[in-house]
Tab-separated table of N, CA and C in Angstrom:
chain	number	residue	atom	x	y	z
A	1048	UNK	N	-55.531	3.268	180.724
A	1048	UNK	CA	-55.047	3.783	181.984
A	1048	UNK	C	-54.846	5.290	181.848
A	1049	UNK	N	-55.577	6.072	182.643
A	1049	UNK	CA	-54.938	7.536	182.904
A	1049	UNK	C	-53.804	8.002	183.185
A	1050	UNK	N	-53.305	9.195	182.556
A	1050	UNK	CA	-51.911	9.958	183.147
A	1050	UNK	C	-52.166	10.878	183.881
A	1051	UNK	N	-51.441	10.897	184.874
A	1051	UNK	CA	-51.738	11.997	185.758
A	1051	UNK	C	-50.207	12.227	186.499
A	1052	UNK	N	-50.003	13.811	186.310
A	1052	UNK	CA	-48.621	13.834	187.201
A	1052	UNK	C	-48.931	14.643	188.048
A	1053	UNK	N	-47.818	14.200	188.979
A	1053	UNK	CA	-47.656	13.883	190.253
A	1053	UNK	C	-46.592	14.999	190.637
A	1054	UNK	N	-46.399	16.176	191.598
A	1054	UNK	CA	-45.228	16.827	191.680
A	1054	UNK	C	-44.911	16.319	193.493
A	1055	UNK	N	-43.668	15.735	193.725
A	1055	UNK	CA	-43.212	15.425	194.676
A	1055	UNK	C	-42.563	15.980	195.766
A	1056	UNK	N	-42.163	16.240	197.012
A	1056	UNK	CA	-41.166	16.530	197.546
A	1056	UNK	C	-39.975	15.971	196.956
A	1057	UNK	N	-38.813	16.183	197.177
A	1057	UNK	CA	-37.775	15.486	196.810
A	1057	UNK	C	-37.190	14.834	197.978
A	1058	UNK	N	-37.803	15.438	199.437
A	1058	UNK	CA	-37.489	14.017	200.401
A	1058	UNK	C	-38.710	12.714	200.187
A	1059	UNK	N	-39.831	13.406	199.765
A	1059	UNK	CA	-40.952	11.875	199.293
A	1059	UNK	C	-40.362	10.676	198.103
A	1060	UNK	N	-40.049	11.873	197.614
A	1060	UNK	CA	-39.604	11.284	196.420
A	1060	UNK	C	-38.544	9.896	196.589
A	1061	UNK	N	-37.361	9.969	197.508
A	1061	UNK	CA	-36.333	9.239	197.651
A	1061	UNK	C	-36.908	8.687	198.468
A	1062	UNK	N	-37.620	8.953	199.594
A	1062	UNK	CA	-38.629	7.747	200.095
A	1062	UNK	C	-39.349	6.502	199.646
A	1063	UNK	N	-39.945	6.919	198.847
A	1063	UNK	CA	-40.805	6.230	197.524
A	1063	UNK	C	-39.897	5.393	196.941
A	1064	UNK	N	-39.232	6.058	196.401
A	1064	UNK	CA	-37.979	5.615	195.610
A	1064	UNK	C	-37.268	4.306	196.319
A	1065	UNK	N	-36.442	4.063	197.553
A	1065	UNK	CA	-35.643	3.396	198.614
A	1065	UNK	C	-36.589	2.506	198.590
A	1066	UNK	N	-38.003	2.528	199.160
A	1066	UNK	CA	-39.365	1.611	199.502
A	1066	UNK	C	-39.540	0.638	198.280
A	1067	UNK	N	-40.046	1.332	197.237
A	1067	UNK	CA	-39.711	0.899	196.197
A	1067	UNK	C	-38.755	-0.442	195.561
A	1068	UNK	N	-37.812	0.028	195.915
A	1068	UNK	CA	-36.711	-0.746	195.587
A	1068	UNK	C	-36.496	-1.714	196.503
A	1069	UNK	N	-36.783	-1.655	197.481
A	1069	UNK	CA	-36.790	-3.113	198.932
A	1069	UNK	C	-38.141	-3.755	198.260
A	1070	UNK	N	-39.038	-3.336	198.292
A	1070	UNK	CA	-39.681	-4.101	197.490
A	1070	UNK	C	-40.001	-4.715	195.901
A	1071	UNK	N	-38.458	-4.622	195.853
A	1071	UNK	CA	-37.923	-4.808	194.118
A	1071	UNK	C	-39.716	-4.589	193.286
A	1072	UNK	N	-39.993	-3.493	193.468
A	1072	UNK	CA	-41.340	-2.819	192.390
A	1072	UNK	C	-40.821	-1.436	192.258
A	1073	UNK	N	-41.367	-1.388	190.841
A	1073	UNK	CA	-40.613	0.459	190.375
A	1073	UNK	C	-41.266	1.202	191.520
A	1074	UNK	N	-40.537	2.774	191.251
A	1074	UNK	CA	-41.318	3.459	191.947
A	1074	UNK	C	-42.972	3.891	191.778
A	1075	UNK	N	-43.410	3.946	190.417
A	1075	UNK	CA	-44.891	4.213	189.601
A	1075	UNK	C	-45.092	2.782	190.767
A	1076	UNK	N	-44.658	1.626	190.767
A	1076	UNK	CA	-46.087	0.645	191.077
A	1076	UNK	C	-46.044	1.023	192.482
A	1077	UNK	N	-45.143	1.334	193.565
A	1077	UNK	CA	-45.137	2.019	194.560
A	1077	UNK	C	-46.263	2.626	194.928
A	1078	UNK	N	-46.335	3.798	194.384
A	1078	UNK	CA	-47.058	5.078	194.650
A	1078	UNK	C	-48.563	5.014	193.703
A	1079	UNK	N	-48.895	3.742	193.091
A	1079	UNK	CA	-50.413	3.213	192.541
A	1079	UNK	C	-50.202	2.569	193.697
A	1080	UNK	N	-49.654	1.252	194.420
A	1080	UNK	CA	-49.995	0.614	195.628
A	1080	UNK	C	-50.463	1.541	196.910
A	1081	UNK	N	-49.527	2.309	196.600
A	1081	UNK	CA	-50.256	3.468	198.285
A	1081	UNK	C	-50.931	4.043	198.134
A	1082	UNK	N	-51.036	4.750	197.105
A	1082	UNK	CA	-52.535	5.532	197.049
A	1082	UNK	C	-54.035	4.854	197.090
A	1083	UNK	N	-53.836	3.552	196.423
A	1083	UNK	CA	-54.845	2.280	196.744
A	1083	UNK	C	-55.011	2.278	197.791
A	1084	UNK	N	-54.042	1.909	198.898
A	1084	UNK	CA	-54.161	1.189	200.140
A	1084	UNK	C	-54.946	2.599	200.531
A	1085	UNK	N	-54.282	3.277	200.938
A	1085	UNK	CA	-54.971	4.650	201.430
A	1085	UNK	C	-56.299	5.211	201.125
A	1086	UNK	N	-56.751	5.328	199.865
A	1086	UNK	CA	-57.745	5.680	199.188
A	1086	UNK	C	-58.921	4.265	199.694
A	1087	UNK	N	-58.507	3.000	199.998
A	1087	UNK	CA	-59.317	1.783	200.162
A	1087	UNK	C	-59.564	2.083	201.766
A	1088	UNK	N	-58.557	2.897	202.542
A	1088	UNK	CA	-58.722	2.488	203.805
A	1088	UNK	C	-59.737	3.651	204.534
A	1089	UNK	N	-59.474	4.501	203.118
A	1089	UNK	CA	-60.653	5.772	203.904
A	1089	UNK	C	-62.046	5.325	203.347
A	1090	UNK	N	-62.122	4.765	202.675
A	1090	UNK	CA	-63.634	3.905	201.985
A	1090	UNK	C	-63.800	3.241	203.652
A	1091	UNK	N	-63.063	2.415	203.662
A	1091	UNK	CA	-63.348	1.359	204.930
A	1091	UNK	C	-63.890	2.593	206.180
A	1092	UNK	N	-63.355	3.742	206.317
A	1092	UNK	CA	-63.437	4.181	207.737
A	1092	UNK	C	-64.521	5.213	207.461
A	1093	UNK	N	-64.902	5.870	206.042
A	1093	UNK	CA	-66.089	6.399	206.109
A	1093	UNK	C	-67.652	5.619	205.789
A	1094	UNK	N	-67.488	4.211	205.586
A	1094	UNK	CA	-68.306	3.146	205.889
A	1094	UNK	C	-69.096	3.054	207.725
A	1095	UNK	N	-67.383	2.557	207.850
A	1095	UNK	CA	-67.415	2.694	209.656
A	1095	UNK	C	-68.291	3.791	210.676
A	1096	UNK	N	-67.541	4.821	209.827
A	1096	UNK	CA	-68.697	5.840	210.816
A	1096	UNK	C	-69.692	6.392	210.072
A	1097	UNK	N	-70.565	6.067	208.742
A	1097	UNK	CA	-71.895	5.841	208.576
A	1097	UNK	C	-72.292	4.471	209.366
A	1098	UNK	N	-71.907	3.924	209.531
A	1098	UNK	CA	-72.579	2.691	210.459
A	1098	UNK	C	-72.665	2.762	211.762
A	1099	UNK	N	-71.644	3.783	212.544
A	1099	UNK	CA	-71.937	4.379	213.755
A	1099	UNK	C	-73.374	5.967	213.830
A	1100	UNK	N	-72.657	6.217	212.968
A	1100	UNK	CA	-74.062	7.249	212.831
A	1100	UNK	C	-75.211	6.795	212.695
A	1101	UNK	N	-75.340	5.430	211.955
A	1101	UNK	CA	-76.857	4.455	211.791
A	1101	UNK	C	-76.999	4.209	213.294
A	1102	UNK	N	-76.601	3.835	213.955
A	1102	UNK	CA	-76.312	2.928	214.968
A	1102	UNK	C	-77.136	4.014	216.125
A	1103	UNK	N	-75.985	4.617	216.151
A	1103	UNK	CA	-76.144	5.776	217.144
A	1103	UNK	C	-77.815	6.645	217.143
A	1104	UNK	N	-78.446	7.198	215.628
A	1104	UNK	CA	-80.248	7.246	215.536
A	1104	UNK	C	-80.716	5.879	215.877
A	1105	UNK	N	-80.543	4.662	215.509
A	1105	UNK	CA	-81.350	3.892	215.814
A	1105	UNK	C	-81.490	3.506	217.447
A	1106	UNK	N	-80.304	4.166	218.102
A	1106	UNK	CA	-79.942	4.057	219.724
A	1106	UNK	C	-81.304	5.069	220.098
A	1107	UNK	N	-81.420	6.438	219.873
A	1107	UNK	CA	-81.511	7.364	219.991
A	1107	UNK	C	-83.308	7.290	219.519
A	1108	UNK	N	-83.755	6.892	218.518
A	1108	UNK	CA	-85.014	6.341	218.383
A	1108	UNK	C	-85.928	5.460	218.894
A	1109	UNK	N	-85.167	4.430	219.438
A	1109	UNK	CA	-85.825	3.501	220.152
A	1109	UNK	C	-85.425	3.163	221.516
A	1110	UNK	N	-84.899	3.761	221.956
A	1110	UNK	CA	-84.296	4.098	223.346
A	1110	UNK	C	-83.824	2.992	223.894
A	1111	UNK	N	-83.199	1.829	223.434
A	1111	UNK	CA	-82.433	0.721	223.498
A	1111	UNK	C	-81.239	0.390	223.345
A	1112	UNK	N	-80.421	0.117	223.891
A	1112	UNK	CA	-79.109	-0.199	224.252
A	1112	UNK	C	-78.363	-1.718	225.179
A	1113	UNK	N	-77.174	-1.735	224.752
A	1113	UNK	CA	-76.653	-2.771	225.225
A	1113	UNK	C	-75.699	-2.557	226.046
A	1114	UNK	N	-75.661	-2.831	227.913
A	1114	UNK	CA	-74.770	-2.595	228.728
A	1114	UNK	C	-73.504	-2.938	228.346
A	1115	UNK	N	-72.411	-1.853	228.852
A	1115	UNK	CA	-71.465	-2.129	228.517
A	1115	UNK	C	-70.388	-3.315	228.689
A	1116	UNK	N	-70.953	-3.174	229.846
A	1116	UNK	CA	-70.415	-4.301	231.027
A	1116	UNK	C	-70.575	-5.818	230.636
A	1117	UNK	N	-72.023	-5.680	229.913
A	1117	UNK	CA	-72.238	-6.949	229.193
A	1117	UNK	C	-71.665	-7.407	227.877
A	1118	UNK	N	-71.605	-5.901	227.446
A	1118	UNK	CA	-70.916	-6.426	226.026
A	1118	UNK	C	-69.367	-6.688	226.092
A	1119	UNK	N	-68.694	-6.419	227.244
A	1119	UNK	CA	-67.716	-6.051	227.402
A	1119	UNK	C	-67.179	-8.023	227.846
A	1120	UNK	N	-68.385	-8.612	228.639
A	1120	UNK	CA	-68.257	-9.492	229.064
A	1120	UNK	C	-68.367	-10.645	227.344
A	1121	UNK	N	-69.198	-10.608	226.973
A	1121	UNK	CA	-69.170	-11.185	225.529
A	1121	UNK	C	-68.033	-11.529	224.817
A	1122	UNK	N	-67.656	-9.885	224.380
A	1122	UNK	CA	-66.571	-9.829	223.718
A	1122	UNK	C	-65.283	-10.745	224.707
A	1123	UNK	N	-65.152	-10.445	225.197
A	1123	UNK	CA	-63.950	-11.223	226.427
A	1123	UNK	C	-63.870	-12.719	225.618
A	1124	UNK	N	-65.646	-13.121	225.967
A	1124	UNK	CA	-65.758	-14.662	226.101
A	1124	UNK	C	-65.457	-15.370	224.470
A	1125	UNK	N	-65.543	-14.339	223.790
A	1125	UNK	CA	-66.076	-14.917	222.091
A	1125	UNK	C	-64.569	-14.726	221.520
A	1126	UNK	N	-63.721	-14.014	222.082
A	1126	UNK	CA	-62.243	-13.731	222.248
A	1126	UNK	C	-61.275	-15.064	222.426
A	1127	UNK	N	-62.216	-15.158	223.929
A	1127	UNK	CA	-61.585	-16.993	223.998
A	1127	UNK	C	-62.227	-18.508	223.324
A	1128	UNK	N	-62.954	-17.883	222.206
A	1128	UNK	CA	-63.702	-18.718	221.596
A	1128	UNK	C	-64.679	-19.496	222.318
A	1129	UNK	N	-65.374	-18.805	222.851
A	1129	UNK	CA	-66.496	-19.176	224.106
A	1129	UNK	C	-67.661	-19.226	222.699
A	1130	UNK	N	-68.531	-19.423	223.451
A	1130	UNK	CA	-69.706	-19.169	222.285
A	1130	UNK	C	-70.882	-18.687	223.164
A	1131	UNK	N	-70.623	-17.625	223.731
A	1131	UNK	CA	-71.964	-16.664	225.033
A	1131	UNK	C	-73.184	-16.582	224.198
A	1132	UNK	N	-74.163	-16.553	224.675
A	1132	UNK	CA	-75.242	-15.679	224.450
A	1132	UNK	C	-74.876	-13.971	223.929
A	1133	UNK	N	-75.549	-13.666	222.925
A	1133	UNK	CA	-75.841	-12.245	222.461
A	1133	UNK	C	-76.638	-11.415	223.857
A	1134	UNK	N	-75.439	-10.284	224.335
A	1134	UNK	CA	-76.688	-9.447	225.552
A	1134	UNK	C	-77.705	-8.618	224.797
A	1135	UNK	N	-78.701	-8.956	225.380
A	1135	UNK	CA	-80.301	-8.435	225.006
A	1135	UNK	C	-80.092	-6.732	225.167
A	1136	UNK	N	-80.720	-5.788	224.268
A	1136	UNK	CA	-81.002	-4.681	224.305
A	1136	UNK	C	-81.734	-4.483	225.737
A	1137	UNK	N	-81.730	-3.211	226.149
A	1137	UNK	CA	-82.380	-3.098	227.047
A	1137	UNK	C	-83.042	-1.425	226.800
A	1138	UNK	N	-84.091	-1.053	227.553
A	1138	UNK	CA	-84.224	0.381	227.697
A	1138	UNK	C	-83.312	1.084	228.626
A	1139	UNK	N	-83.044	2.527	227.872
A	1139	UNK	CA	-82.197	3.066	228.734
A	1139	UNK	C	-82.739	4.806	229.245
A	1140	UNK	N	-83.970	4.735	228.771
A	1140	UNK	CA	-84.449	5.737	229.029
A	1140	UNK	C	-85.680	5.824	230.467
A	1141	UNK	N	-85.520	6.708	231.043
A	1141	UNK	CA	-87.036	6.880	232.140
A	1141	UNK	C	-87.784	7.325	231.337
């Protein structure tokens, strides 16, 4: 395991610290748990928008798209555990 220090606020610090302790875990396993969660959740959201950026050229290349209205209707139905049809791409270009 690596060492690495850490210089704190001293209001973070007693933050950490209080949190910590409600969750009867030292403060070190604290502040390895959040930096995880955090460090995992920006993985997750710069995933997210490479997959909108895919999304968005492949919109933009093939000039196909899915009404909103329709998807909007889907989602609703698959919400209430409907089981709809997938709305078909359509062209959206003249």
């Amino acid at each position: 395991m690596a060492t690495t220090s850490l210089k704190l606020p001293e209001d973070v610090k007693r933050l950490a610290a209080a949190a910590a302790k409600l969750r009867g875990i030292s403060s070190h396993a604290f502040m390895v748990e959040a930096i995880r969660e955090v460090a995992s959740a920006e993985e997750r959201r710069a995933a997210f928008v490479a997959q909108a950026v895919e999304a968005r050229a492949e919109t933009l290349r093939t000039g196909s798209g899915h009404p909103a209205a329709e998807v909007h209707d889907y989602l609703q139905k698959r919400a209430q555990g409907k089981k709809p049809p997938r709305p078909a791409a359509r062209p959206w270009r003249s």
